[in-house]
PDB file of C-alpha atoms in Angstrom:
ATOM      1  CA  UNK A 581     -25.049  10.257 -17.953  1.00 75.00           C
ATOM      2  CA  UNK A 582     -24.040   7.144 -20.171  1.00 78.00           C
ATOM      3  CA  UNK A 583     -25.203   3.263 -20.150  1.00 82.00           C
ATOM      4  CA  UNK A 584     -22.547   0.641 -20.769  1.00 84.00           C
ATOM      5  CA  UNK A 585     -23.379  -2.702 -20.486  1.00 82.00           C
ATOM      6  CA  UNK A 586     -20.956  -4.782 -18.138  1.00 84.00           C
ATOM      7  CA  UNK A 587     -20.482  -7.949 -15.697  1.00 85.00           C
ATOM      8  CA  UNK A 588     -18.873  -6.335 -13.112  1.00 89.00           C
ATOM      9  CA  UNK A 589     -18.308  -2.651 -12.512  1.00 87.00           C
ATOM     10  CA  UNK A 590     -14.767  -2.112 -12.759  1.00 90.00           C
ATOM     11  CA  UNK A 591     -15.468  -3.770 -16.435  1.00 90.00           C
ATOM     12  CA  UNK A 592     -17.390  -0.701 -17.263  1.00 89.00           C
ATOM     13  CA  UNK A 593     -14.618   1.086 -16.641  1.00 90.00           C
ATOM     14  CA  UNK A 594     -12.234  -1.194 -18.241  1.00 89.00           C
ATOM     15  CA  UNK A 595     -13.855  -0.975 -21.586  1.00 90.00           C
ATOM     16  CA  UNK A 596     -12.852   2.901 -21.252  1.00 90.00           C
ATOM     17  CA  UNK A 597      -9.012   2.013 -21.540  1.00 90.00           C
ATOM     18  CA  UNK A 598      -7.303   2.610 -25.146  1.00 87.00           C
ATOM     19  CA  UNK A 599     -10.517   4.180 -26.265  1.00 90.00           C
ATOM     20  CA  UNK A 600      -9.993   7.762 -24.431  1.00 90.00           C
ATOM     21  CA  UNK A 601      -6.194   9.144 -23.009  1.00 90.00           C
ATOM     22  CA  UNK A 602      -5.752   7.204 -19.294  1.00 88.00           C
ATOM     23  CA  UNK A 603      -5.459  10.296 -17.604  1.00 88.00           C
ATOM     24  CA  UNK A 604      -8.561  11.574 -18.986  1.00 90.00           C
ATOM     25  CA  UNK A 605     -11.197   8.848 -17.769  1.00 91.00           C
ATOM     26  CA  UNK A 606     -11.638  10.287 -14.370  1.00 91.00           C
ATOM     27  CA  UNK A 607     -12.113  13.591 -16.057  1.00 91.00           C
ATOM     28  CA  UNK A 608     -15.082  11.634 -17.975  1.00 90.00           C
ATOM     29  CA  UNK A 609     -16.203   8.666 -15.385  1.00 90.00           C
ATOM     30  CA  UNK A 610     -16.864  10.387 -12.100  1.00 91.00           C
ATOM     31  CA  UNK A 611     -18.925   7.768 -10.406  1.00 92.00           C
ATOM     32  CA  UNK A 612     -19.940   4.237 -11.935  1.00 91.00           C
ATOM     33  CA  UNK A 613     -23.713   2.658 -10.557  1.00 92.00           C
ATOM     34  CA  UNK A 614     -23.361  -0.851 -11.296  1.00 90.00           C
ATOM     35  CA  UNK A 615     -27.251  -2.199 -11.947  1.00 90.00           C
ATOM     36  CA  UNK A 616     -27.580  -5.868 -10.806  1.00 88.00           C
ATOM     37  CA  UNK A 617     -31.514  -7.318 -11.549  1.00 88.00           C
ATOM     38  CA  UNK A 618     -32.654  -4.196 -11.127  1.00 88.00           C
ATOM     39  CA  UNK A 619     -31.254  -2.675  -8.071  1.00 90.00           C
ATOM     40  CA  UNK A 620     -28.334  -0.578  -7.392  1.00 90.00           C
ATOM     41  CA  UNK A 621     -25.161  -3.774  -6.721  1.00 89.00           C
ATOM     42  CA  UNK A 622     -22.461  -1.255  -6.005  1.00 90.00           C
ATOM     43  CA  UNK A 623     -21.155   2.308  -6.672  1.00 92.00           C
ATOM     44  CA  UNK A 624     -17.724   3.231  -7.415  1.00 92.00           C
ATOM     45  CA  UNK A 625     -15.904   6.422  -7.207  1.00 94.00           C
ATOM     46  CA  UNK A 626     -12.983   7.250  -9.338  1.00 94.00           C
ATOM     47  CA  UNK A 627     -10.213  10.046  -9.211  1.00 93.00           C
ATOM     48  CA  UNK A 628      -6.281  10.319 -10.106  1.00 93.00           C
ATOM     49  CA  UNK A 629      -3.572  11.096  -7.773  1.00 92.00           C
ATOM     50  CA  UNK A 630       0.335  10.464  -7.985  1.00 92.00           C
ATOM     51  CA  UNK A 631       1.303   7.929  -5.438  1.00 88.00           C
ATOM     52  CA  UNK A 632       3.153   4.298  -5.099  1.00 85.00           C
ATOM     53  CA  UNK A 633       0.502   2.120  -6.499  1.00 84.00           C
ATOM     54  CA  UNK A 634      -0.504  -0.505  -3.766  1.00 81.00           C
ATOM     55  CA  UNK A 635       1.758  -3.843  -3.981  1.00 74.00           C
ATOM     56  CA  UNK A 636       4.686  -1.505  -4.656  1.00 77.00           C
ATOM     57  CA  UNK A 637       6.841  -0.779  -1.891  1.00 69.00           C
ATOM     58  CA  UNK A 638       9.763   1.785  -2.991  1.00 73.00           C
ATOM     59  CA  UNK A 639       9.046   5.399  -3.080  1.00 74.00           C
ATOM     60  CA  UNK A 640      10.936   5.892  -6.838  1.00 79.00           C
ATOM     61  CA  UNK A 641       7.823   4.305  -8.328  1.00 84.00           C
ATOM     62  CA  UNK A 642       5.447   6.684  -7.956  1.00 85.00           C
ATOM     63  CA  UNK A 643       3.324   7.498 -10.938  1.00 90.00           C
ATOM     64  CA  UNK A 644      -0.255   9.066 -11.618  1.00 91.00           C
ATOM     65  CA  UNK A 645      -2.214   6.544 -10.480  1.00 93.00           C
ATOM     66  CA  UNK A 646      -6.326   5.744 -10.836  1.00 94.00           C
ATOM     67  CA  UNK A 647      -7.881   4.949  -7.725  1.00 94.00           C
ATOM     68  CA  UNK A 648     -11.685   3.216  -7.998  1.00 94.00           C
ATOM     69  CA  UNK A 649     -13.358   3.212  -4.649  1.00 93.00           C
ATOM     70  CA  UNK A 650     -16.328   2.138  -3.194  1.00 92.00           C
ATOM     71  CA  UNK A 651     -18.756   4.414  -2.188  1.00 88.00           C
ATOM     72  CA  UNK A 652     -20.012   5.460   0.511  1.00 86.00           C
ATOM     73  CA  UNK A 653     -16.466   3.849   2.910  1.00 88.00           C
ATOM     74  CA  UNK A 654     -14.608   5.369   0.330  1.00 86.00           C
ATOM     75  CA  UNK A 655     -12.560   2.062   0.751  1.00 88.00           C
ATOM     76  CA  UNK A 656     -10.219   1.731  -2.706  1.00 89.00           C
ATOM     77  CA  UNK A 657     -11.107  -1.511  -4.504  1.00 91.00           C
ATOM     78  CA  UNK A 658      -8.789  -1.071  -7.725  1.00 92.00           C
ATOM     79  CA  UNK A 659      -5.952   1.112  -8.950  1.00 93.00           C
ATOM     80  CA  UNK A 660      -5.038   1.286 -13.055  1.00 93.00           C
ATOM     81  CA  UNK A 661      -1.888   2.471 -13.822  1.00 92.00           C
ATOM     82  CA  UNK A 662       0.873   2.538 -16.465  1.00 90.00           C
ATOM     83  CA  UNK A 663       3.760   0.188 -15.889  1.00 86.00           C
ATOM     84  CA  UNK A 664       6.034   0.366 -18.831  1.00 85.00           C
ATOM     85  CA  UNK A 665       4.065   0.200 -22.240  1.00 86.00           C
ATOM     86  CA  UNK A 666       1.057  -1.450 -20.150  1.00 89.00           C
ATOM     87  CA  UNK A 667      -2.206  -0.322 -18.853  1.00 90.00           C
ATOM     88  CA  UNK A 668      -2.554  -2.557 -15.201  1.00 89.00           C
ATOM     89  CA  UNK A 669      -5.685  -2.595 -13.712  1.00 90.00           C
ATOM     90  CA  UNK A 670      -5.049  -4.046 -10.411  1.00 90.00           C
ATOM     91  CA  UNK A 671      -7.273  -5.236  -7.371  1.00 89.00           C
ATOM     92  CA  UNK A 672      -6.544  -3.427  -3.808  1.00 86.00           C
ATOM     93  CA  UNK A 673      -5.854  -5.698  -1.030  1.00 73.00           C
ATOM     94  CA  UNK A 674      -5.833  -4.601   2.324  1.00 58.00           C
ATOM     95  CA  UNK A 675      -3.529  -5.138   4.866  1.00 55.00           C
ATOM     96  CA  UNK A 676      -3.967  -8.495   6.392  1.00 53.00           C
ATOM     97  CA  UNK A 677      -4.507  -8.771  10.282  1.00 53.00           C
ATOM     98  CA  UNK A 678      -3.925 -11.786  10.832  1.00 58.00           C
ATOM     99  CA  UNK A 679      -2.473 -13.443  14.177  1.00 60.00           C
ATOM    100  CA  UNK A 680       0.565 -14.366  11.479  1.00 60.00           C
ATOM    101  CA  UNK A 681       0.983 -10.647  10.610  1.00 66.00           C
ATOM    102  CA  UNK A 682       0.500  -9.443  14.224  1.00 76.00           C
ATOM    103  CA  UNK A 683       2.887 -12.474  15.120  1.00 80.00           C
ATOM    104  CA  UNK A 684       5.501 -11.157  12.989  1.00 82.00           C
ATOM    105  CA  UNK A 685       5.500  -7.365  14.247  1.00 84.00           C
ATOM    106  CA  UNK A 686       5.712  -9.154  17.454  1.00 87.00           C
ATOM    107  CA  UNK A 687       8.816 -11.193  16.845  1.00 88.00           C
ATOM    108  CA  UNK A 688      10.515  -7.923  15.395  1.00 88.00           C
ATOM    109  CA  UNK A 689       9.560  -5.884  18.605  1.00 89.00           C
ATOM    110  CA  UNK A 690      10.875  -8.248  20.660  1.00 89.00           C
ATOM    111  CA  UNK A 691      13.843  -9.168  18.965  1.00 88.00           C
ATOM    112  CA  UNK A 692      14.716  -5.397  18.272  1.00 87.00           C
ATOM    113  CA  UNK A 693      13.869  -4.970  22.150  1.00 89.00           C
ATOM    114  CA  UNK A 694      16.446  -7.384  23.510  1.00 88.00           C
ATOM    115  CA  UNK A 695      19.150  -6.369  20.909  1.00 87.00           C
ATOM    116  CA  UNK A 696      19.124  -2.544  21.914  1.00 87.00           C
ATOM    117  CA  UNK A 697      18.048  -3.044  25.563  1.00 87.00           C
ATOM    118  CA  UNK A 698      15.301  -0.398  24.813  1.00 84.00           C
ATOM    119  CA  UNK A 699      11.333  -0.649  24.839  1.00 86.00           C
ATOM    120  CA  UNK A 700      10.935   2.467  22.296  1.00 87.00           C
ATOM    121  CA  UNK A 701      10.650   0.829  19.409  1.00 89.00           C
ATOM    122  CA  UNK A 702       7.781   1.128  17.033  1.00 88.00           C
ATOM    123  CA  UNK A 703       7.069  -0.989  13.974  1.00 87.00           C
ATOM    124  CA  UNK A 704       4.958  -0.926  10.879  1.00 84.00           C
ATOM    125  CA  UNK A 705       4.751  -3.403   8.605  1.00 81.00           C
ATOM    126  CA  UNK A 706       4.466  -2.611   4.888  1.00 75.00           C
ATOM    127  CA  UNK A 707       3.311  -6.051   3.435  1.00 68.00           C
ATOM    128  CA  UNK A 708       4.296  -9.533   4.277  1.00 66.00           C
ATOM    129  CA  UNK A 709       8.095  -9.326   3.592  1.00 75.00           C
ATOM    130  CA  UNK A 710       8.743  -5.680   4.701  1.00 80.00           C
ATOM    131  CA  UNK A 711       9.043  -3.639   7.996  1.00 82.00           C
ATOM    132  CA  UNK A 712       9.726  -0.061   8.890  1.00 86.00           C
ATOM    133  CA  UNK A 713      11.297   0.148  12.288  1.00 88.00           C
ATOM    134  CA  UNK A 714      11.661   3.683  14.538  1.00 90.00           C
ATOM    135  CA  UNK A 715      14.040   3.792  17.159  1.00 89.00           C
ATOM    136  CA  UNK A 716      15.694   6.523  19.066  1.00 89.00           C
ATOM    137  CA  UNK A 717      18.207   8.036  17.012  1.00 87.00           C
ATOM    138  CA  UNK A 718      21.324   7.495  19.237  1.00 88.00           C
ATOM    139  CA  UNK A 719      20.710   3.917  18.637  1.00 88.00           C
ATOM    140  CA  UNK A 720      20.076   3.774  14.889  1.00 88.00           C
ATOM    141  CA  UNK A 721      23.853   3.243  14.225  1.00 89.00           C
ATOM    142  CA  UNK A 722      23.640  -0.170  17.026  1.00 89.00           C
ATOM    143  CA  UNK A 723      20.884  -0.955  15.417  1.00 88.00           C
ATOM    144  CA  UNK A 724      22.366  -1.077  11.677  1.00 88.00           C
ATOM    145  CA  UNK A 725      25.926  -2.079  12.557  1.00 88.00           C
ATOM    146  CA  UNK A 726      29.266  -1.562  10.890  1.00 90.00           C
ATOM    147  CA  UNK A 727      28.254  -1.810   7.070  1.00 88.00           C
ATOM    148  CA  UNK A 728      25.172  -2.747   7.722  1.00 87.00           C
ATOM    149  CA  UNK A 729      25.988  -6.531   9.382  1.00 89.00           C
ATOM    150  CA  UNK A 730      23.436  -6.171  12.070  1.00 89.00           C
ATOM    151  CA  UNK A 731      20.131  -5.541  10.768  1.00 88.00           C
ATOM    152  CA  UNK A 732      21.401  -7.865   8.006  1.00 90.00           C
ATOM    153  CA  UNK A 733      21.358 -10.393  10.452  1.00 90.00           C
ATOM    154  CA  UNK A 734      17.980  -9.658  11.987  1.00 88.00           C
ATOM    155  CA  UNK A 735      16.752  -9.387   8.317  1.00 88.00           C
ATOM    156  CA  UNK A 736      17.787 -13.099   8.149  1.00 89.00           C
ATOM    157  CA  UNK A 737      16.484 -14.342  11.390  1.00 88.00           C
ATOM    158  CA  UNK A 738      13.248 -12.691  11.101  1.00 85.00           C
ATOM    159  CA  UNK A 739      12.648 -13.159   7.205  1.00 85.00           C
ATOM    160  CA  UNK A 740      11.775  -9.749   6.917  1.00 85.00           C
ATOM    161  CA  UNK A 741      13.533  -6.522   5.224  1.00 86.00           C
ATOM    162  CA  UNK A 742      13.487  -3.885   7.550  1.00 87.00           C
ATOM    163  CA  UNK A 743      13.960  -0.576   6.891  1.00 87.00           C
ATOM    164  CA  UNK A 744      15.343   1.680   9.896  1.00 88.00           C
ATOM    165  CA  UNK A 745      13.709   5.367  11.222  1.00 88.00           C
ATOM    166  CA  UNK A 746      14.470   7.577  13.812  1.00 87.00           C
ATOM    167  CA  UNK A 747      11.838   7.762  16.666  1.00 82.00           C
ATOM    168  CA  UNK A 748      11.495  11.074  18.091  1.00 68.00           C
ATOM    169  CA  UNK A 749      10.817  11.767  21.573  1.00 64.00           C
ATOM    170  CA  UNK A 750       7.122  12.924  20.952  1.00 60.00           C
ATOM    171  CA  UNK A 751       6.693   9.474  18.552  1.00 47.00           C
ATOM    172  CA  UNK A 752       7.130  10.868  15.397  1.00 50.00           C
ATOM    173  CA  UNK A 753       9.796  10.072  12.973  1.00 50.00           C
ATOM    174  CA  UNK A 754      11.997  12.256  11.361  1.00 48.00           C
TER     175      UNK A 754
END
């Protein structure tokens, strides 16, 4: 058990970086109890796993990554991580759902819909600007076009990059 003295509690944890080996402070900070005027404010968990840090959306940048979550929801409030000769300590946002977002996964349902004359499509979006669509696999060449012209086009319309998956009969994707 230690005492360091901090605004906020992700600062008590920042105060940590450059003075012990990044991948050591979850080894050494297991849990932080942030003390507001005299009762408990908020308690944060931290542990290290290897992921895409949140905010980045292609699988090649995956690197050990610190996740700080609140306890007891377990809901992940920041992430430090290296990115080039930096340490990044970086708020996690969730998802929005807002009528835009739903709006949007909408507008590519539909619009994938009516191009491919099929209702099995699925959709998840991966941020504002990205979407990962499933579709049966007989229609995943339709749906891309010859080099690629097609969903180019729909990436256009829709204002959206969209990545393609195929849907298996049972709903998962391969």
């Amino acid at each position: 058990i230690g005492v360091v003295h901090a605004t906020r509690a992700i600062d008590a944890i920042h105060r940590f970086i450059g003075r012990i080996e990044l991948g050591l402070i979850p080894q050494v900070i297991d849990t932080v109890l942030y003390i507001s005027k005299g009762d408990v404010a908020s308690i944060l968990k931290v542990h290290y796993v290897v992921k895409v840090p949140s905010g980045m959306m292609q699988d090649d940048l995956s690197r050990p990554v610190i996740v700080i979550s609140e306890h007891p929801s377990n809901e992940p409030k920041f992430e430090i991580y290296t990115f080039g000769d930096q340490v990044v300590v970086v708020p996690v946002t969730e998802e929005p759902d807002s009528s835009a977002f739903d709006s949007t996964k909408t507008r590519i349902i539909q619009e994938i819909e009516n191009f491919l004359g099929t209702s099995e499509v699925e959709v998840k979006m991966k941020g504002s600007g990205k979407a990962v669509v499933s579709v049966p696999e007989p229609m995943m060449a339709r749906l891309i076009g010859r080099k690629g012209a097609s969903i180019s086009e729909l990436e256009k319309k829709l204002k959206v990059r969209i990545d393609v998956e195929a849907l298996v009969p049972n709903g998962r994707k391969t």
